[in-house]
Coordinates of C-alpha atoms in Angstrom, one line a residue:
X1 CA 0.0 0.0 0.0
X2 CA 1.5 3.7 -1.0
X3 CA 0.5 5.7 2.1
X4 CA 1.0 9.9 2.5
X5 CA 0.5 12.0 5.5
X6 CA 0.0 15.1 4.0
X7 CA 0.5 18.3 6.7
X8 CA -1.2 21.3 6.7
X9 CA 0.4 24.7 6.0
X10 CA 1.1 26.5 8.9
X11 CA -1.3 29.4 9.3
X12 CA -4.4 27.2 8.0
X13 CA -3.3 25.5 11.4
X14 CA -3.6 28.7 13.8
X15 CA -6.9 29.9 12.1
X16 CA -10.3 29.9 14.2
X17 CA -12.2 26.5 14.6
X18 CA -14.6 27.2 11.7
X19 CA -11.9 28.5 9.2
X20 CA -9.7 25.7 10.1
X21 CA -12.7 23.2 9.3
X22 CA -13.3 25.2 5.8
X23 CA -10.3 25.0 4.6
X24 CA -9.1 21.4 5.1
X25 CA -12.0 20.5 3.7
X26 CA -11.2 22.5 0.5
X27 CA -8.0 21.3 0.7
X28 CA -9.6 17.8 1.2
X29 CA -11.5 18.2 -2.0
X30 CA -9.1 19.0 -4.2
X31 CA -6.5 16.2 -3.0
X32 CA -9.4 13.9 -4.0
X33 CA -9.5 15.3 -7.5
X34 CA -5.8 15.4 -8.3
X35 CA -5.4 11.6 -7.1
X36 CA -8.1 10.1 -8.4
X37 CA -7.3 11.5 -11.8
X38 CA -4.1 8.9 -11.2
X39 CA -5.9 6.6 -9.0
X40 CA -9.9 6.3 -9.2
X41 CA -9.8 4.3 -6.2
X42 CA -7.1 6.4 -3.9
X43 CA -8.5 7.2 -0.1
X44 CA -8.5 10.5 1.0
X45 CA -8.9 11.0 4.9
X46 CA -9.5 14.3 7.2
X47 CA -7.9 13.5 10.5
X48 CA -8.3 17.6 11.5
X49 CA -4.3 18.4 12.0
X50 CA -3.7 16.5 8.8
X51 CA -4.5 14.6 5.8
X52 CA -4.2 10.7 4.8
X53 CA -4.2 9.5 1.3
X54 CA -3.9 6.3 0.6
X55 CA -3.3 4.3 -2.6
X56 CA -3.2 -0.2 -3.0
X57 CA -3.0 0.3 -7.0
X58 CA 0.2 -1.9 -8.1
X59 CA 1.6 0.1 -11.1
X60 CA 5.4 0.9 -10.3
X61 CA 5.2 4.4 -11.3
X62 CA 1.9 5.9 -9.2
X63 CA 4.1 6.1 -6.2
X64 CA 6.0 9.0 -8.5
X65 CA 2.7 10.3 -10.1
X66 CA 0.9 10.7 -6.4
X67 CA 3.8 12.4 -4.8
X68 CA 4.2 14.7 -7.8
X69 CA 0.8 16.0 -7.8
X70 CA 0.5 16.6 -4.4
X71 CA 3.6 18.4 -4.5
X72 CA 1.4 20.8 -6.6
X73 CA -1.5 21.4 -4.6
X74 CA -1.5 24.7 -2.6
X75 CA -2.0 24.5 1.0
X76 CA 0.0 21.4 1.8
X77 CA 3.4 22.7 3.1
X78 CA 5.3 19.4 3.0
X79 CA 3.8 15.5 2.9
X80 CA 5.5 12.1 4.0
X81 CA 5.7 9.1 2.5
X82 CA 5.3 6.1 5.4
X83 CA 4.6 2.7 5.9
X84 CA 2.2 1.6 8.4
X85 CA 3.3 -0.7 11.3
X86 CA 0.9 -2.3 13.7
X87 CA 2.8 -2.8 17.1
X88 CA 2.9 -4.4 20.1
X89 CA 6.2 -3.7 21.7
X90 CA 9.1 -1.1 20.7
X91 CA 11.2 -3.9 19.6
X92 CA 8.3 -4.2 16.6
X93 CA 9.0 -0.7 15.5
X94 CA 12.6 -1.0 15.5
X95 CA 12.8 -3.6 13.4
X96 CA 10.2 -2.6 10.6
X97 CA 12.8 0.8 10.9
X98 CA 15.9 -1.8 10.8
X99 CA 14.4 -3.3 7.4
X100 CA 12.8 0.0 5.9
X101 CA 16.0 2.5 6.2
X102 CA 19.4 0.6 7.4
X103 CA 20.4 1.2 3.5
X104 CA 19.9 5.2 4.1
X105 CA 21.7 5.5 7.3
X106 CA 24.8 3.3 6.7
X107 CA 27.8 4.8 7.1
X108 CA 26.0 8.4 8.3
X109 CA 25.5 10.3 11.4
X110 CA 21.6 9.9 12.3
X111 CA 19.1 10.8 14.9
X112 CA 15.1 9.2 15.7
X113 CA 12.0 12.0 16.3
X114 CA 9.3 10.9 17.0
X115 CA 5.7 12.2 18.0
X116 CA 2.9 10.5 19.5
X117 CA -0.2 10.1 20.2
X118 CA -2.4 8.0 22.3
X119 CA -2.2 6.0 25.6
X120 CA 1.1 4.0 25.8
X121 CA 3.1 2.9 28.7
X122 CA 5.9 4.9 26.7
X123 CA 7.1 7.9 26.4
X124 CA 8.0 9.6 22.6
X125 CA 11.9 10.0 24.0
X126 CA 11.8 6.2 24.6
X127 CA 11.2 5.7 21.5
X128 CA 13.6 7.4 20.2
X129 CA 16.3 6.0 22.4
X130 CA 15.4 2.5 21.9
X131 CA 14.6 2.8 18.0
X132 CA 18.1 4.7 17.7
X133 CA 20.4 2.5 20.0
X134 CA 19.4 -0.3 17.7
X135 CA 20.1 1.6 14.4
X136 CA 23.5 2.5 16.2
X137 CA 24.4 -1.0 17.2
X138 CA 23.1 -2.9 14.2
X139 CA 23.7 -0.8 10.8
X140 CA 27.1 -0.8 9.8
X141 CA 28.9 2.7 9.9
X142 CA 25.7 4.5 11.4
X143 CA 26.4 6.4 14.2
X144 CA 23.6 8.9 16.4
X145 CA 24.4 12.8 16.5
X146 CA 21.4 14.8 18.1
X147 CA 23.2 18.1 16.6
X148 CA 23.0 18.4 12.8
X149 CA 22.4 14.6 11.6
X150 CA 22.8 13.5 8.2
X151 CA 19.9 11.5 8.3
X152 CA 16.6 12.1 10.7
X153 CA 14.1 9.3 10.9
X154 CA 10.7 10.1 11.4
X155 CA 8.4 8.4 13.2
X156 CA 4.3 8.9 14.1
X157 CA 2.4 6.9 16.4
X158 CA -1.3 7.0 16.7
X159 CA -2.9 4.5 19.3
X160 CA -1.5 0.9 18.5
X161 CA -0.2 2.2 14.6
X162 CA 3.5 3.7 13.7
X163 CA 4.1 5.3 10.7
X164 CA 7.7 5.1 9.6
X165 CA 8.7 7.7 7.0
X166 CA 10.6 6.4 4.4
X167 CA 10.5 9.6 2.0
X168 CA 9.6 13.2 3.2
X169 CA 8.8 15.8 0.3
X170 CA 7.9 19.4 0.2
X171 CA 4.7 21.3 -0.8
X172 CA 3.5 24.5 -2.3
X173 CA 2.2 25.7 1.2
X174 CA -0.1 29.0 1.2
X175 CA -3.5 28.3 1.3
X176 CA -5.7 25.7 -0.7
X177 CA -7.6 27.4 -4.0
X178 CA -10.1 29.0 -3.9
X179 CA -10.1 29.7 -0.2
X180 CA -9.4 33.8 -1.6
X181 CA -11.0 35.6 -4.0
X182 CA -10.7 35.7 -7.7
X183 CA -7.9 37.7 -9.3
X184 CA -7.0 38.8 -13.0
X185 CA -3.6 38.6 -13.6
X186 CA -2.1 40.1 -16.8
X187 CA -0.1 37.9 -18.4
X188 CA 2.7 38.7 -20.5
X189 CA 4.4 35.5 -20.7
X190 CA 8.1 36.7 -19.4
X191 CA 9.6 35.9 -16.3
X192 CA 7.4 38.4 -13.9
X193 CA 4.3 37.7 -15.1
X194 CA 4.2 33.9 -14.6
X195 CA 5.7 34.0 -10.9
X196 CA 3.3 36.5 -10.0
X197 CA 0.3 34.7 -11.2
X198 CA 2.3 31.4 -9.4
X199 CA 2.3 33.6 -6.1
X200 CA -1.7 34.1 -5.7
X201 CA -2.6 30.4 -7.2
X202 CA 0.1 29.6 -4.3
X203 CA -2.1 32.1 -1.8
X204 CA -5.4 30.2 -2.7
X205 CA -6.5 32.9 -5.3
X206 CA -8.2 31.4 -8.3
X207 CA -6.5 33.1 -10.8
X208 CA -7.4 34.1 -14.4
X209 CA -5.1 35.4 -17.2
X210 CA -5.5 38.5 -19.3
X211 CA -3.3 39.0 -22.0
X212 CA -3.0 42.3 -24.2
X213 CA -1.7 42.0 -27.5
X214 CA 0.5 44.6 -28.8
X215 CA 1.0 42.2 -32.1
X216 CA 2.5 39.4 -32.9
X217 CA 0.7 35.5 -33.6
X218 CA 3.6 34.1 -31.7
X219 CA 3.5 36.0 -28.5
X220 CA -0.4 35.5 -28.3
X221 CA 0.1 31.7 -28.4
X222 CA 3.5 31.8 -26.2
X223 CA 1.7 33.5 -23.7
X224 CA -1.6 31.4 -24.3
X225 CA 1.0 28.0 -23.1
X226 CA 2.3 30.2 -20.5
X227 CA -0.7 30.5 -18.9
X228 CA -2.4 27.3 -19.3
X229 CA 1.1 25.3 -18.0
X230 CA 0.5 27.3 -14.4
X231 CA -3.3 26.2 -14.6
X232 CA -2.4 22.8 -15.7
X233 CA 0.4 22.3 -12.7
X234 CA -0.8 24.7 -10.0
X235 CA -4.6 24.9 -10.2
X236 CA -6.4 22.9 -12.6
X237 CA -9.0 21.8 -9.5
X238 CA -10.6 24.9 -10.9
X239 CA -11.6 26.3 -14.1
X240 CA -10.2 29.5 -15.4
X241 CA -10.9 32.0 -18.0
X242 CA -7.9 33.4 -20.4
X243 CA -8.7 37.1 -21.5
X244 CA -6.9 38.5 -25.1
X245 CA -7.6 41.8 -25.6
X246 CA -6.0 43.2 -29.4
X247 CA -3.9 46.7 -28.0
X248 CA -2.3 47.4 -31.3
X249 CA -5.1 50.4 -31.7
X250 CA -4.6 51.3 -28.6
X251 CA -0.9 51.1 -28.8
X252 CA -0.7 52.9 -32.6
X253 CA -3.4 56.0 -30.8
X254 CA -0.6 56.3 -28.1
X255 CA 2.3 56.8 -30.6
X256 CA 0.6 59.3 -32.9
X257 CA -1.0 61.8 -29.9
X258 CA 1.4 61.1 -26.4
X259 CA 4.5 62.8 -26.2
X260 CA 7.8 60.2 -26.1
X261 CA 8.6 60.7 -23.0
X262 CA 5.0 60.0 -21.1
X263 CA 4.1 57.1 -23.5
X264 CA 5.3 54.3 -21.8
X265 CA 3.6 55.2 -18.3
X266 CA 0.4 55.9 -20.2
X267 CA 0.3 52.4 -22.2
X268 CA 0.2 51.5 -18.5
X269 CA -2.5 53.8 -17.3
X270 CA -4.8 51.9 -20.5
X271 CA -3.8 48.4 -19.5
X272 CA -5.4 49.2 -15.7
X273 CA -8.0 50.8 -17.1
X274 CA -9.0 47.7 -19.5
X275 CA -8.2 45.7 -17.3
X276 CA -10.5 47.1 -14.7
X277 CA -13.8 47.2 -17.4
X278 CA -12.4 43.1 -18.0
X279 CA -12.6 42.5 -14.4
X280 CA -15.7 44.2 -13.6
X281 CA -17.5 42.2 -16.2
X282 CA -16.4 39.0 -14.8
X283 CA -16.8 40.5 -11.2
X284 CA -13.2 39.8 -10.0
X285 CA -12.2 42.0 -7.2
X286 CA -8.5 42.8 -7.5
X287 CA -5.5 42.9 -11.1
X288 CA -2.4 41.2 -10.9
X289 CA 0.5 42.5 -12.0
X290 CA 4.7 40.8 -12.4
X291 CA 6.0 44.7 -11.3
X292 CA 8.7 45.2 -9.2
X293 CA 10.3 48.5 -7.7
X294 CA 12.8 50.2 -9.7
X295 CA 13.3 47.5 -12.2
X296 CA 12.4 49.4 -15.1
X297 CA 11.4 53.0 -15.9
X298 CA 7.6 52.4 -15.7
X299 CA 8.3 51.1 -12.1
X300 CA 9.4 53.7 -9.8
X301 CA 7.2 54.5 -7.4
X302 CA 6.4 57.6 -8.6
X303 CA 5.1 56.0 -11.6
X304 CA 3.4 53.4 -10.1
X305 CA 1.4 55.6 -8.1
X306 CA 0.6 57.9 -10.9
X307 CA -0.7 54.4 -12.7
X308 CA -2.7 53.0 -9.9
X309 CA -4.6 56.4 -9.6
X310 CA -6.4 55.6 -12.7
X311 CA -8.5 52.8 -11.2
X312 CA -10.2 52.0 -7.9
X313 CA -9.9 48.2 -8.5
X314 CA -7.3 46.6 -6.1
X315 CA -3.7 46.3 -8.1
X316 CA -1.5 43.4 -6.7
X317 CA 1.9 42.8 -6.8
X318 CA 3.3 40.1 -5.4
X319 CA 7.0 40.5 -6.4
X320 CA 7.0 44.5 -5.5
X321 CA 10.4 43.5 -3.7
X322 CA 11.8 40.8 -5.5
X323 CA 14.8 41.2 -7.4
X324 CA 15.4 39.8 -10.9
X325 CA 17.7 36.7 -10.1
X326 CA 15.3 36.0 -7.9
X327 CA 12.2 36.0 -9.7
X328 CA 14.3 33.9 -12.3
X329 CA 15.2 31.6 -9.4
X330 CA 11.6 31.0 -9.3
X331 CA 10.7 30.9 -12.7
X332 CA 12.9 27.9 -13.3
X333 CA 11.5 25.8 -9.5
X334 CA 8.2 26.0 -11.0
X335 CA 9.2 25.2 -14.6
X336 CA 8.4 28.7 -17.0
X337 CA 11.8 29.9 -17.4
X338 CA 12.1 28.2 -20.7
X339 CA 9.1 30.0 -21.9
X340 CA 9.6 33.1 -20.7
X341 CA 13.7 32.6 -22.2
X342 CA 11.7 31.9 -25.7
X343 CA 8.8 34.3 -25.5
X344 CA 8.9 37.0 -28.2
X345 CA 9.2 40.5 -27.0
X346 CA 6.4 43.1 -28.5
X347 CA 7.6 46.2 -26.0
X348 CA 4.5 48.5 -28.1
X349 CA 6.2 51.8 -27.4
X350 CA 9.7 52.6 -26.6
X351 CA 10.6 55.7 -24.8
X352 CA 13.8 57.4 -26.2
X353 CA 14.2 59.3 -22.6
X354 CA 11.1 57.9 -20.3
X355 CA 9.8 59.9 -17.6
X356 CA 10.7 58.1 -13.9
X357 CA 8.7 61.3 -12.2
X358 CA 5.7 61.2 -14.2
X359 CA 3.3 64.0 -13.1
X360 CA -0.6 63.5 -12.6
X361 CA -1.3 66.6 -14.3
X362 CA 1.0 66.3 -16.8
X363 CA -0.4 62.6 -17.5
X364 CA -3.8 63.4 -17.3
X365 CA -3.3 66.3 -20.3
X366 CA -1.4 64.4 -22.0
X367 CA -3.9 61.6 -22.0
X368 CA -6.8 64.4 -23.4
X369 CA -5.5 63.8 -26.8
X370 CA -6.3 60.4 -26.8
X371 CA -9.5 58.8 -28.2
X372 CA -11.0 56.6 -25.7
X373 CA -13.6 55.1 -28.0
X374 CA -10.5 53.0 -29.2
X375 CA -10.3 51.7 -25.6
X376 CA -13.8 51.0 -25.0
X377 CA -13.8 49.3 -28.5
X378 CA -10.9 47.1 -27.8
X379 CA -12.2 46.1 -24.6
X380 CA -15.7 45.3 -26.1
X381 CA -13.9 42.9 -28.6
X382 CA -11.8 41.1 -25.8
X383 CA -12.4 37.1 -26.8
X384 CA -13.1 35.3 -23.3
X385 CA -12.5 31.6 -23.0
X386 CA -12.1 28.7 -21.1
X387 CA -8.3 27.6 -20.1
X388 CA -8.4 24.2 -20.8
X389 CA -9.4 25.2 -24.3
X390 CA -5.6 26.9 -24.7
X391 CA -4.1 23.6 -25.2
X392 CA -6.1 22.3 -28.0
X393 CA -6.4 25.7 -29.7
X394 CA -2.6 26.3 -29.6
X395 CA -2.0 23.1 -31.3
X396 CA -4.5 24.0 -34.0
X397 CA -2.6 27.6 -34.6
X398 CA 1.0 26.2 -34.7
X399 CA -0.3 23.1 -37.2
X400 CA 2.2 24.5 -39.7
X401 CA 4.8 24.1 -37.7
X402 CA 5.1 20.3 -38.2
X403 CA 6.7 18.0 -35.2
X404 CA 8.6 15.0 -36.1
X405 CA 10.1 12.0 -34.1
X406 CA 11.7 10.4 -37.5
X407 CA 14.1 12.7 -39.2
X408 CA 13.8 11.8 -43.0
X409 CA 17.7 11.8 -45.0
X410 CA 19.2 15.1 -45.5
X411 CA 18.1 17.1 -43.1
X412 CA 19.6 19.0 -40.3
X413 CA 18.3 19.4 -36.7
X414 CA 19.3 23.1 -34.8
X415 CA 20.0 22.5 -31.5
X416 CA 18.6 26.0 -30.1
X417 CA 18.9 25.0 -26.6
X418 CA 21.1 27.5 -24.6
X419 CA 25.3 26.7 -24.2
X420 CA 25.3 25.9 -21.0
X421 CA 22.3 22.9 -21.7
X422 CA 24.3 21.8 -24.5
X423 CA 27.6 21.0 -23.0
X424 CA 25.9 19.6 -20.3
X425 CA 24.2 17.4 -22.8
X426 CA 25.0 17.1 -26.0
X427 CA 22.4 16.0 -28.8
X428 CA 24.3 13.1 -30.9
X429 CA 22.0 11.6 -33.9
X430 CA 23.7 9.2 -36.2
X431 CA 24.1 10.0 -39.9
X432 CA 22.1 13.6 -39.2
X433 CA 24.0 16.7 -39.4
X434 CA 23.4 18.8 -35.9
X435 CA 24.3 22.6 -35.6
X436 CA 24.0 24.5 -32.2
X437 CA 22.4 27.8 -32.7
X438 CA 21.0 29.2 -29.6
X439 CA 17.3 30.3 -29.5
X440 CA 18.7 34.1 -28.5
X441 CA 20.8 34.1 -32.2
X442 CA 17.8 32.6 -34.2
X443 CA 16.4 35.9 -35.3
X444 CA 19.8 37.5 -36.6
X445 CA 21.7 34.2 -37.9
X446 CA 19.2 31.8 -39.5
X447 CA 19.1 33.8 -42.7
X448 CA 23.1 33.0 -42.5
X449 CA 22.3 29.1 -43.0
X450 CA 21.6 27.7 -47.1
X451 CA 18.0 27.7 -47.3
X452 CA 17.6 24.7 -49.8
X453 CA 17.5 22.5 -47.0
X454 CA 14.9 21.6 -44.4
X455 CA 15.3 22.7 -40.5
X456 CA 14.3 20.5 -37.4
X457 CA 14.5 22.7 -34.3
X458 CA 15.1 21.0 -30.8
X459 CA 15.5 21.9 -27.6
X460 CA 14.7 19.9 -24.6
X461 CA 10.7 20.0 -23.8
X462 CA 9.8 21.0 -27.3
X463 CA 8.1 24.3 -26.5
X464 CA 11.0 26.7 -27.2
X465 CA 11.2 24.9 -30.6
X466 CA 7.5 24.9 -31.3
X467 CA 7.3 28.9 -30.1
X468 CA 10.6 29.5 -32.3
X469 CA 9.4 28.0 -35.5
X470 CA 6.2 29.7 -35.5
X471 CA 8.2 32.7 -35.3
X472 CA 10.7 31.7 -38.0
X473 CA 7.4 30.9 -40.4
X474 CA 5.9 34.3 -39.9
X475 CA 9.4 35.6 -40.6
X476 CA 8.8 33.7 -44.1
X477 CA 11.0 30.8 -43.3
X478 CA 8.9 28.3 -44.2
X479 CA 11.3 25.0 -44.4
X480 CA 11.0 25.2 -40.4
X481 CA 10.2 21.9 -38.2
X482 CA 10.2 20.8 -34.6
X483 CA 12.6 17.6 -33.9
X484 CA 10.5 15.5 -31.1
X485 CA 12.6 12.4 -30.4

């Protein structure tokens, strides 16, 4: 039997009685969907301070599958694999530890915890000492050091049953979804946007995506993936909506009426303010946003404040204090670095000398030669629909971008992943000719290779290569294909 003991997230434990009880039952709810998409027959149990779930299917990869998922369920802050041991003296519990983890503790220094609960003539220190001096005496090379172990083993007891750990793991933690209100986060597939939406699914916030489009197919469906691999990994308990609103008027209205220096805070100023009319149409309370102080000239605070004015819907932002390496950091954990790393830029409007003191006044006079029937328009177009229609849709758009797992004689596969991936791991194919041209170079050095032959890209998950090739076609290189080996 696969058995977890899945623990609660800290501050779901310290809330009031009835919050406590509404949340681990959320939290209970959506454990039950994620395994049973893996395991119809998995139990899920409520035992108050934490969660059970157990599995008897026999297929050597669901151990791997059940830990992964609940790995990506918010609220959970870490979960341990154990196995069960009915008992009737210490001596039993040693010896089902002896036999589960002598091979983990040989030759290391190692220490017991254990907590209990129940009526026993024993105390939880006993059974520490006991269950350790055995370890110590009868596992070659293990030795017990209280201070800084290499090794802890973990042990429960409830009543007449131990649980022995055999593989701890750590969880999302924050809160389980949708124990917050909805939020709209706008999406703009690069490395901010995507940890900021990861923050609020992580804070229990169902989160929808809105993306504006300042032109461009393959940004559209770049950020279309984007968002539906954070739904798909983080929160696809719940359904979502994604939100494409077409800026380019709004964008090209900006450019021929704003002054250059005030354009880029208000392109901003519009993107709250259709954001807002999106949100109040789907009644979500509060915008998210990937901004962070100082990080570029649209961020300072006196620009954020002069944006924020615009709007009396809540603006979040979760990273306000992060710093770039460590929004990256983060990006890669929770696997969208590689999107963001391939995501085409569309910056709309580019500043030659941006303001970082933007003025109300100055702002608001500016912003009286602009047409805000465009806006309204724009907004009234906005195409709304349902996130787990990305992934087929996507697939649909990038059809002429043809994958492959067979590479037919003659051709040549690109390697586009980045240096440091491909010493790490060269691609080798037999009889195929394989070049290394990194994704960054693609734009300025394809036109350098002999276009009589046909192009496989590859990189190692396939969606750089599929984002890339879209943008090669549209950039009229049509012998373009993905490698999928």
């Amino acid at each position: 039997m696969i058995k977890f003991i899945v623990k609660l997230h800290p501050e779901i434990a310290i809330k009031s009685k009835s919050v406590r009880k509404r949340f681990t039952k959320v939290l209970e709810n959506n454990i039950k969907i994620m395994m049973r998409r893996i395991d119809e027959h998995v139990k899920v149990r409520n035992n108050w301070d934490n969660l059970t779930v157990e599995s008897h299917a026999q297929e050597p990869d669901v151990r791997g599958q059940l830990a992964d998922a609940l790995g990506r369920i918010p609220g959970i802050v870490l979960f341990n694999e154990v196995t069960e041991v009915e008992f009737t003296t210490l001596d039993d519990i040693y010896q089902q530890a002896q036999r589960l983890l002598a091979h983990e503790i040989a030759g290391k220094s190692f220490c017991v915890r254990c907590k209990r609960q129940g009526n026993h003539d024993f105390t939880s220190t006993d059974v520490e000492r006991y269950v350790g001096g055995g370890l110590n005496q009868h596992v070659e090379g293990a030795r017990v050091q209280l201070s800084r172990p290499e090794v802890t083993v973990k042990i429960e007891i409830k009543d007449q049953r131990a649980y022995i750990v055999t593989h701890a793991h750590r969880g999302m933690g924050g809160f389980p979804l949708p124990t917050q209100e909805d939020v709209l986060s706008l999406m703009s597939g690069g490395f901010d946007s995507g940890v900021a939406s990861y923050q609020m699914i992580r804070k229990g916030a169902r989160t929808h995506f809105l993306f504006f489009n300042l032109g461009g197919a393959a940004h559209e469906i770049g950020v279309k993936q984007a968002s539906h691999y954070l739904w798909s990994q983080y929160s696809s308990t719940h359904k979502v909506k994604f939100i494409t609103v077409d800026f380019e008027p709004v964008v090209a209205e900006i450019l021929e009426n704003i002054e250059d220096s005030q354009m880029g805070v208000v392109l901003k100023r519009m993107m709250m303010r259709a954001g807002s009319k999106v949100a109040q149409k789907l009644n979500i309370p509060a915008l998210v946003t990937g901004e962070s102080i100082g990080q570029v000239s649209s961020q300072t605070l006196a620009n954020l404040s002069v944006i924020d004015r615009v709007t009396d819907t809540l603006i979040l932002r979760p990273l306000i204090q992060y710093d770039k390496q460590d929004i990256i950091d983060i990006a890669r954990a929770i696997g969208t670095s590689e999107m963001a790393e391939a995501m085409p830029e569309y910056c709309g409007v580019i500043s030659r000398k941006p303001t970082v003191k933007a003025k109300l006044d100055v702002i608001e006079k500016q912003e009286q030669n602009f047409d805000f029937d465009i806006l309204d328009t724009v907004v009234e177009n906005a195409t709304v629909i349902d996130v787990r229609d990305i992934d087929t849709a996507a697939k649909e758009e990038v059809k002429e971008a043809e994958s492959v797992s067979q590479l037919p004689a003659g051709s040549v596969v690109v390697d586009i992943r980045s240096p440091e991936e491909e010493d790490a791991n060269p691609l080798e194919l037999d009889g195929v000719e394989v070049i290394h041209l990194p994704f960054f170079r693609l734009a300025t050095k394809f036109g350098d290779l002999p276009q009589d032959k046909e192009y496989y890209l590859y990189c190692a998950k396939g969606v750089m290569s599929q984002l890339q090739a879209l943008i090669l076609h549209e950039n009229g290189f049509k012998t373009v294909k993905v490698y999928r080996p």
